[in-house]
Amino acid sequence: MTHFLDMDDERLYELENARYVILGVPYDGTSTFVKGADKGPQAILDASDSLELYDIQLQYDASVSGIYTDYHKYNFKSPDSMVKSVHDRMRHFMDMGKRTILLGGEHSVSVGAIQAMAESYDNLSVLQIDAHADLRDSYHDSIYNHACVMRRAQEHARVVQVGIRNVCSEELPSVVPENIFYAHLIHNKEDWMEKAVDRLTDNVYITVDLDGFDPAILPATGTPLPGGLQWYPTLRFLEMVFKQKKVVGFDVVELCPQADSKVSDVLAATLVYKMLTLWEMFG
């Protein structure tokens, strides 16, 4: 069994000693282009072994708060059963008072997590970092397809979308202009960041589809698109969110590992630990 990070003190891996729980959901049932997101959670866990526990940028070691890695067998018989299964597992740990972090898997795994958060937090908003709007009401005969994630999220919370560069005409009626920050309009700018934070409510769930990043720095994803976000501006934006809002959970999804390169795996693992560290520092 692989744990998130390579922590020296084995007690920090134990559930009773951990403030954070990592839930890997290796689901790839509705993806429609490049398959392989089901291998993403394990690839992130494996890559995390290469990370140092002390973050020199943030000058903080968040691992001492304990991180439990959950290996649970979810119900993948259908998209509907997957969503319910994720929801129930999230609620299990939330009811224990744990801070939950979800690793996908394709983006549809986020739906159950968002549902669980909406049940527990009033005035919830969802911050989406992504290349795609994911606002279809249904796709390939399922309302829980990966292309419908944020449409489902809108049923429970305000959705603020960042890095978007692909929207189909069917999705346009569901786009909220003041809540979407297209990649081509924010490229090489930072004045948008405060505006995006202002559009969020007090309680925020963050969902990061890794194709939100430019494929030049993260090529291993199922639906890559040029013109994506860069590393340091994204971290500056996320730090603003964690400082100014109450983050209640987050996920990182859509890593499709490549056999000949670990670059994307390490970026994803680093992002997870960066976000966990920001949560520990400011949450």
mmCIF file of C-alpha atoms in Angstrom:
data_model
loop_
_atom_site.group_PDB
_atom_site.id
_atom_site.type_symbol
_atom_site.label_atom_id
_atom_site.label_comp_id
_atom_site.label_asym_id
_atom_site.label_seq_id
_atom_site.Cartn_x
_atom_site.Cartn_y
_atom_site.Cartn_z
ATOM 1 C CA MET A 1 0.000 0.000 0.000
ATOM 2 C CA THR A 2 1.350 3.394 -1.041
ATOM 3 C CA HIS A 3 0.926 6.357 1.289
ATOM 4 C CA PHE A 4 0.829 9.986 0.195
ATOM 5 C CA LEU A 5 4.337 11.384 0.817
ATOM 6 C CA ASP A 6 7.312 9.571 2.294
ATOM 7 C CA MET A 7 6.903 10.518 5.957
ATOM 8 C CA ASP A 8 9.426 9.155 8.462
ATOM 9 C CA ASP A 9 6.964 8.887 11.349
ATOM 10 C CA GLU A 10 4.563 6.056 10.507
ATOM 11 C CA ARG A 11 2.090 7.321 13.096
ATOM 12 C CA LEU A 12 1.321 10.238 10.763
ATOM 13 C CA TYR A 13 -0.146 7.753 8.253
ATOM 14 C CA GLU A 14 -2.683 6.458 10.771
ATOM 15 C CA LEU A 15 -6.270 7.657 10.555
ATOM 16 C CA GLU A 16 -6.607 8.547 14.227
ATOM 17 C CA ASN A 17 -3.527 10.801 14.028
ATOM 18 C CA ALA A 18 -4.304 12.388 10.661
ATOM 19 C CA ARG A 19 -5.977 15.714 10.052
ATOM 20 C CA TYR A 20 -6.152 15.025 6.301
ATOM 21 C CA VAL A 21 -7.555 12.098 4.347
ATOM 22 C CA ILE A 22 -6.563 11.398 0.745
ATOM 23 C CA LEU A 23 -9.245 9.509 -1.180
ATOM 24 C CA GLY A 24 -8.218 8.012 -4.507
ATOM 25 C CA VAL A 25 -11.067 7.282 -6.904
ATOM 26 C CA PRO A 26 -9.680 5.392 -9.942
ATOM 27 C CA TYR A 27 -12.714 5.855 -12.180
ATOM 28 C CA ASP A 28 -12.571 6.335 -15.947
ATOM 29 C CA GLY A 29 -16.047 5.213 -16.964
ATOM 30 C CA THR A 30 -17.303 8.188 -19.001
ATOM 31 C CA SER A 31 -14.159 9.711 -20.527
ATOM 32 C CA THR A 32 -14.460 10.154 -24.281
ATOM 33 C CA PHE A 33 -10.984 10.876 -25.667
ATOM 34 C CA VAL A 34 -7.780 9.553 -24.057
ATOM 35 C CA LYS A 35 -8.378 6.813 -21.493
ATOM 36 C CA GLY A 36 -6.162 6.288 -18.459
ATOM 37 C CA ALA A 37 -7.447 8.609 -15.731
ATOM 38 C CA ASP A 38 -8.160 5.547 -13.588
ATOM 39 C CA LYS A 39 -4.370 5.238 -13.207
ATOM 40 C CA GLY A 40 -4.105 8.843 -11.995
ATOM 41 C CA PRO A 41 -4.591 8.416 -8.228
ATOM 42 C CA GLN A 42 -1.898 5.769 -7.910
ATOM 43 C CA ALA A 43 0.491 7.772 -10.104
ATOM 44 C CA ILE A 44 0.058 10.810 -7.836
ATOM 45 C CA LEU A 45 0.648 8.700 -4.736
ATOM 46 C CA ASP A 46 3.768 7.162 -6.293
ATOM 47 C CA ALA A 47 5.117 10.552 -7.391
ATOM 48 C CA SER A 48 4.557 12.051 -3.948
ATOM 49 C CA ASP A 49 7.379 9.857 -2.681
ATOM 50 C CA SER A 50 9.787 12.189 -4.517
ATOM 51 C CA LEU A 51 8.653 15.326 -2.669
ATOM 52 C CA GLU A 52 10.410 16.939 0.262
ATOM 53 C CA LEU A 53 8.156 17.513 3.239
ATOM 54 C CA TYR A 54 9.368 21.065 3.878
ATOM 55 C CA ASP A 55 8.079 23.578 1.330
ATOM 56 C CA ILE A 56 10.821 26.151 0.745
ATOM 57 C CA GLN A 57 8.452 28.568 -0.996
ATOM 58 C CA LEU A 58 5.907 28.565 1.829
ATOM 59 C CA GLN A 59 8.494 27.754 4.526
ATOM 60 C CA TYR A 60 6.239 25.177 6.096
ATOM 61 C CA ASP A 61 6.040 21.429 6.713
ATOM 62 C CA ALA A 62 2.379 20.442 6.675
ATOM 63 C CA SER A 63 3.026 16.707 6.906
ATOM 64 C CA VAL A 64 3.268 16.856 10.707
ATOM 65 C CA SER A 65 -0.532 17.216 10.826
ATOM 66 C CA GLY A 66 -0.859 13.660 9.529
ATOM 67 C CA ILE A 67 -2.165 12.410 6.181
ATOM 68 C CA TYR A 68 -4.148 9.189 5.914
ATOM 69 C CA THR A 69 -4.379 7.541 2.493
ATOM 70 C CA ASP A 70 -7.694 5.755 2.063
ATOM 71 C CA TYR A 71 -7.970 2.653 -0.109
ATOM 72 C CA HIS A 72 -11.665 2.034 -0.594
ATOM 73 C CA LYS A 73 -13.473 -0.057 -3.184
ATOM 74 C CA TYR A 74 -16.040 2.230 -4.805
ATOM 75 C CA ASN A 75 -19.081 1.104 -6.756
ATOM 76 C CA PHE A 76 -18.246 1.676 -10.429
ATOM 77 C CA LYS A 77 -21.158 -0.235 -11.943
ATOM 78 C CA SER A 78 -22.603 2.996 -13.370
ATOM 79 C CA PRO A 79 -21.898 6.742 -13.204
ATOM 80 C CA ASP A 80 -24.835 7.076 -10.791
ATOM 81 C CA SER A 81 -23.520 4.424 -8.420
ATOM 82 C CA MET A 82 -20.037 5.923 -8.576
ATOM 83 C CA VAL A 83 -21.345 9.355 -7.588
ATOM 84 C CA LYS A 84 -23.278 7.934 -4.637
ATOM 85 C CA SER A 85 -20.325 5.832 -3.565
ATOM 86 C CA VAL A 86 -17.984 8.832 -3.552
ATOM 87 C CA HIS A 87 -20.570 10.948 -1.741
ATOM 88 C CA ASP A 88 -20.985 8.353 0.995
ATOM 89 C CA ARG A 89 -17.245 7.887 1.511
ATOM 90 C CA MET A 90 -16.666 11.624 1.678
ATOM 91 C CA ARG A 91 -19.436 12.013 4.247
ATOM 92 C CA HIS A 92 -17.916 9.202 6.282
ATOM 93 C CA PHE A 93 -14.675 11.117 6.775
ATOM 94 C CA MET A 94 -16.286 14.543 6.990
ATOM 95 C CA ASP A 95 -18.470 13.289 9.821
ATOM 96 C CA MET A 96 -15.261 12.235 11.570
ATOM 97 C CA GLY A 97 -14.012 15.823 11.330
ATOM 98 C CA LYS A 98 -11.333 15.041 8.743
ATOM 99 C CA ARG A 99 -10.254 17.366 5.967
ATOM 100 C CA THR A 100 -10.818 15.476 2.722
ATOM 101 C CA ILE A 101 -8.841 15.577 -0.517
ATOM 102 C CA LEU A 102 -10.041 13.649 -3.558
ATOM 103 C CA LEU A 103 -7.765 12.297 -6.295
ATOM 104 C CA GLY A 104 -9.278 11.320 -9.640
ATOM 105 C CA GLY A 105 -9.900 9.614 -11.862
ATOM 106 C CA GLU A 106 -11.903 11.493 -14.446
ATOM 107 C CA HIS A 107 -13.695 14.701 -13.477
ATOM 108 C CA SER A 108 -17.054 13.052 -12.831
ATOM 109 C CA VAL A 109 -15.713 11.810 -9.481
ATOM 110 C CA SER A 110 -16.049 15.385 -8.199
ATOM 111 C CA VAL A 111 -19.852 15.333 -8.312
ATOM 112 C CA GLY A 112 -20.310 13.168 -5.225
ATOM 113 C CA ALA A 113 -17.778 15.221 -3.301
ATOM 114 C CA ILE A 114 -19.522 18.479 -4.188
ATOM 115 C CA GLN A 115 -22.874 17.021 -3.150
ATOM 116 C CA ALA A 116 -21.416 16.021 0.224
ATOM 117 C CA MET A 117 -19.930 19.472 0.755
ATOM 118 C CA ALA A 118 -23.199 21.207 -0.138
ATOM 119 C CA GLU A 119 -24.976 19.162 2.525
ATOM 120 C CA SER A 120 -22.533 20.315 5.180
ATOM 121 C CA TYR A 121 -21.817 23.934 4.260
ATOM 122 C CA ASP A 122 -24.205 26.780 3.602
ATOM 123 C CA ASN A 123 -23.261 29.470 1.133
ATOM 124 C CA LEU A 124 -20.979 27.115 -0.782
ATOM 125 C CA SER A 125 -19.200 27.977 -4.005
ATOM 126 C CA VAL A 126 -17.115 25.768 -6.253
ATOM 127 C CA LEU A 127 -13.905 27.061 -7.804
ATOM 128 C CA GLN A 128 -13.170 25.152 -10.998
ATOM 129 C CA ILE A 129 -9.746 25.259 -12.670
ATOM 130 C CA ASP A 130 -10.194 23.594 -16.030
ATOM 131 C CA ALA A 131 -9.815 23.860 -19.798
ATOM 132 C CA HIS A 132 -13.442 22.900 -20.375
ATOM 133 C CA ALA A 133 -16.671 24.402 -19.077
ATOM 134 C CA ASP A 134 -18.223 20.964 -18.345
ATOM 135 C CA LEU A 135 -21.705 22.528 -18.417
ATOM 136 C CA ARG A 136 -23.621 20.045 -20.544
ATOM 137 C CA ASP A 137 -26.807 18.906 -18.867
ATOM 138 C CA SER A 138 -26.337 15.388 -20.211
ATOM 139 C CA TYR A 139 -23.748 13.692 -22.384
ATOM 140 C CA HIS A 140 -23.680 10.148 -23.785
ATOM 141 C CA ASP A 141 -26.957 9.447 -21.987
ATOM 142 C CA SER A 142 -25.681 10.356 -18.533
ATOM 143 C CA ILE A 143 -26.132 13.456 -16.388
ATOM 144 C CA TYR A 144 -23.007 12.334 -14.505
ATOM 145 C CA ASN A 145 -20.697 12.297 -17.509
ATOM 146 C CA HIS A 146 -17.382 14.114 -17.081
ATOM 147 C CA ALA A 147 -18.730 16.800 -19.446
ATOM 148 C CA CYS A 148 -21.610 17.565 -17.038
ATOM 149 C CA VAL A 149 -19.715 18.028 -13.774
ATOM 150 C CA MET A 150 -20.123 21.760 -13.360
ATOM 151 C CA ARG A 151 -23.733 21.718 -14.512
ATOM 152 C CA ARG A 152 -24.392 19.352 -11.595
ATOM 153 C CA ALA A 153 -22.337 21.612 -9.325
ATOM 154 C CA GLN A 154 -24.506 24.595 -10.284
ATOM 155 C CA GLU A 155 -27.459 22.753 -8.758
ATOM 156 C CA HIS A 156 -25.794 23.014 -5.353
ATOM 157 C CA ALA A 157 -23.489 26.022 -5.386
ATOM 158 C CA ARG A 158 -22.202 29.070 -7.197
ATOM 159 C CA VAL A 159 -19.549 28.006 -9.700
ATOM 160 C CA VAL A 160 -16.547 30.190 -10.586
ATOM 161 C CA GLN A 161 -14.605 28.920 -13.598
ATOM 162 C CA VAL A 162 -10.947 29.733 -14.310
ATOM 163 C CA GLY A 163 -8.745 28.844 -17.285
ATOM 164 C CA ILE A 164 -11.619 27.857 -19.570
ATOM 165 C CA ARG A 165 -10.810 27.656 -23.272
ATOM 166 C CA ASN A 166 -13.411 25.290 -24.669
ATOM 167 C CA VAL A 167 -17.197 25.807 -24.542
ATOM 168 C CA CYS A 168 -19.777 24.247 -26.838
ATOM 169 C CA SER A 169 -22.901 26.090 -27.989
ATOM 170 C CA GLU A 170 -25.091 23.772 -25.923
ATOM 171 C CA GLU A 171 -23.367 25.010 -22.771
ATOM 172 C CA LEU A 172 -23.713 28.731 -23.425
ATOM 173 C CA PRO A 173 -27.095 29.147 -21.662
ATOM 174 C CA SER A 174 -25.494 27.827 -18.463
ATOM 175 C CA VAL A 175 -22.475 30.131 -18.611
ATOM 176 C CA VAL A 176 -22.581 32.908 -16.005
ATOM 177 C CA PRO A 177 -20.466 35.652 -17.640
ATOM 178 C CA GLU A 178 -19.319 37.291 -14.403
ATOM 179 C CA ASN A 179 -18.220 33.916 -13.020
ATOM 180 C CA ILE A 180 -16.089 32.667 -15.909
ATOM 181 C CA PHE A 181 -12.484 33.691 -16.531
ATOM 182 C CA TYR A 182 -11.435 32.545 -19.974
ATOM 183 C CA ALA A 183 -7.783 31.644 -20.430
ATOM 184 C CA HIS A 184 -7.225 33.939 -23.414
ATOM 185 C CA LEU A 185 -8.508 36.932 -21.442
ATOM 186 C CA ILE A 186 -6.385 36.347 -18.328
ATOM 187 C CA HIS A 187 -3.150 35.299 -20.055
ATOM 188 C CA ASN A 188 -0.154 37.257 -18.707
ATOM 189 C CA LYS A 189 -2.443 39.261 -16.420
ATOM 190 C CA GLU A 190 -3.133 39.112 -12.695
ATOM 191 C CA ASP A 191 -5.814 41.746 -12.189
ATOM 192 C CA TRP A 192 -8.427 39.021 -12.748
ATOM 193 C CA MET A 193 -7.409 37.131 -9.617
ATOM 194 C CA GLU A 194 -9.006 39.434 -7.084
ATOM 195 C CA LYS A 195 -12.137 39.611 -9.222
ATOM 196 C CA ALA A 196 -12.388 35.818 -9.258
ATOM 197 C CA VAL A 197 -11.883 35.596 -5.488
ATOM 198 C CA ASP A 198 -14.585 38.223 -4.983
ATOM 199 C CA ARG A 199 -17.047 36.082 -6.945
ATOM 200 C CA LEU A 200 -16.568 33.200 -4.496
ATOM 201 C CA THR A 201 -18.769 32.819 -1.432
ATOM 202 C CA ASP A 202 -17.432 32.328 2.090
ATOM 203 C CA ASN A 203 -17.123 28.524 1.853
ATOM 204 C CA VAL A 204 -15.217 27.194 -1.159
ATOM 205 C CA TYR A 205 -14.652 23.750 -2.632
ATOM 206 C CA ILE A 206 -11.871 23.668 -5.232
ATOM 207 C CA THR A 207 -11.850 21.253 -8.140
ATOM 208 C CA VAL A 208 -8.739 21.178 -10.319
ATOM 209 C CA ASP A 209 -8.930 19.437 -13.660
ATOM 210 C CA LEU A 210 -5.269 19.157 -14.614
ATOM 211 C CA ASP A 211 -6.007 20.035 -18.242
ATOM 212 C CA GLY A 212 -6.475 23.553 -16.884
ATOM 213 C CA PHE A 213 -2.676 23.754 -17.019
ATOM 214 C CA ASP A 214 -0.906 24.301 -20.290
ATOM 215 C CA PRO A 215 0.099 20.968 -21.879
ATOM 216 C CA ALA A 216 3.654 22.298 -22.160
ATOM 217 C CA ILE A 217 3.980 21.778 -18.385
ATOM 218 C CA LEU A 218 1.391 19.008 -17.951
ATOM 219 C CA PRO A 219 0.865 16.917 -21.091
ATOM 220 C CA ALA A 220 -0.493 13.773 -19.395
ATOM 221 C CA THR A 221 -4.218 14.412 -19.354
ATOM 222 C CA GLY A 222 -7.151 12.997 -21.255
ATOM 223 C CA THR A 223 -8.224 16.148 -23.099
ATOM 224 C CA PRO A 224 -5.244 18.526 -23.427
ATOM 225 C CA LEU A 225 -5.707 21.971 -24.951
ATOM 226 C CA PRO A 226 -3.121 24.660 -25.742
ATOM 227 C CA GLY A 227 -3.113 28.013 -24.015
ATOM 228 C CA GLY A 228 -3.500 26.821 -20.435
ATOM 229 C CA LEU A 229 -2.474 28.141 -17.049
ATOM 230 C CA GLN A 230 1.114 28.364 -15.844
ATOM 231 C CA TRP A 231 2.522 27.117 -12.542
ATOM 232 C CA TYR A 232 3.453 30.178 -10.469
ATOM 233 C CA PRO A 233 0.493 32.405 -11.412
ATOM 234 C CA THR A 234 -1.832 29.533 -10.533
ATOM 235 C CA LEU A 235 -0.144 29.097 -7.151
ATOM 236 C CA ARG A 236 -0.440 32.828 -6.449
ATOM 237 C CA PHE A 237 -4.130 32.684 -7.240
ATOM 238 C CA LEU A 238 -4.697 29.623 -5.071
ATOM 239 C CA GLU A 239 -2.861 31.261 -2.180
ATOM 240 C CA MET A 240 -5.231 34.228 -2.431
ATOM 241 C CA VAL A 241 -8.195 31.873 -2.272
ATOM 242 C CA PHE A 242 -6.913 30.002 0.781
ATOM 243 C CA LYS A 243 -6.073 33.262 2.553
ATOM 244 C CA GLN A 244 -9.341 35.046 1.871
ATOM 245 C CA LYS A 245 -11.906 32.234 1.904
ATOM 246 C CA LYS A 246 -12.696 29.149 3.951
ATOM 247 C CA VAL A 247 -11.688 26.220 1.787
ATOM 248 C CA VAL A 248 -13.703 23.160 2.834
ATOM 249 C CA GLY A 249 -12.156 20.571 0.519
ATOM 250 C CA PHE A 250 -10.547 20.079 -2.867
ATOM 251 C CA ASP A 251 -9.855 17.569 -5.592
ATOM 252 C CA VAL A 252 -7.267 17.085 -8.338
ATOM 253 C CA VAL A 253 -8.458 15.034 -11.291
ATOM 254 C CA GLU A 254 -7.824 13.922 -14.889
ATOM 255 C CA LEU A 255 -4.197 12.821 -14.706
ATOM 256 C CA CYS A 256 -3.557 10.204 -17.414
ATOM 257 C CA PRO A 257 -0.062 8.934 -16.633
ATOM 258 C CA GLN A 258 2.423 8.434 -19.454
ATOM 259 C CA ALA A 259 4.730 5.430 -19.373
ATOM 260 C CA ASP A 260 7.770 7.348 -20.601
ATOM 261 C CA SER A 261 7.512 10.464 -18.404
ATOM 262 C CA LYS A 262 6.768 11.255 -14.764
ATOM 263 C CA VAL A 263 6.739 15.041 -15.204
ATOM 264 C CA SER A 264 2.952 15.363 -15.056
ATOM 265 C CA ASP A 265 2.685 12.936 -12.140
ATOM 266 C CA VAL A 266 5.138 14.977 -10.093
ATOM 267 C CA LEU A 267 3.411 18.256 -10.958
ATOM 268 C CA ALA A 268 0.082 16.797 -9.834
ATOM 269 C CA ALA A 269 1.544 15.446 -6.584
ATOM 270 C CA THR A 270 3.286 18.755 -5.927
ATOM 271 C CA LEU A 271 0.042 20.637 -6.511
ATOM 272 C CA VAL A 272 -1.827 18.416 -4.061
ATOM 273 C CA TYR A 273 0.797 18.990 -1.379
ATOM 274 C CA LYS A 274 0.968 22.738 -2.100
ATOM 275 C CA MET A 275 -2.780 23.035 -1.685
ATOM 276 C CA LEU A 276 -2.756 20.920 1.463
ATOM 277 C CA THR A 277 -0.003 23.146 2.855
ATOM 278 C CA LEU A 278 -1.937 26.323 2.046
ATOM 279 C CA TRP A 279 -4.983 24.808 3.721
ATOM 280 C CA GLU A 280 -2.963 23.969 6.821
ATOM 281 C CA MET A 281 -1.401 27.440 6.948
ATOM 282 C CA PHE A 282 -4.499 29.540 6.320
ATOM 283 C CA GLY A 283 -7.493 27.258 6.843
#
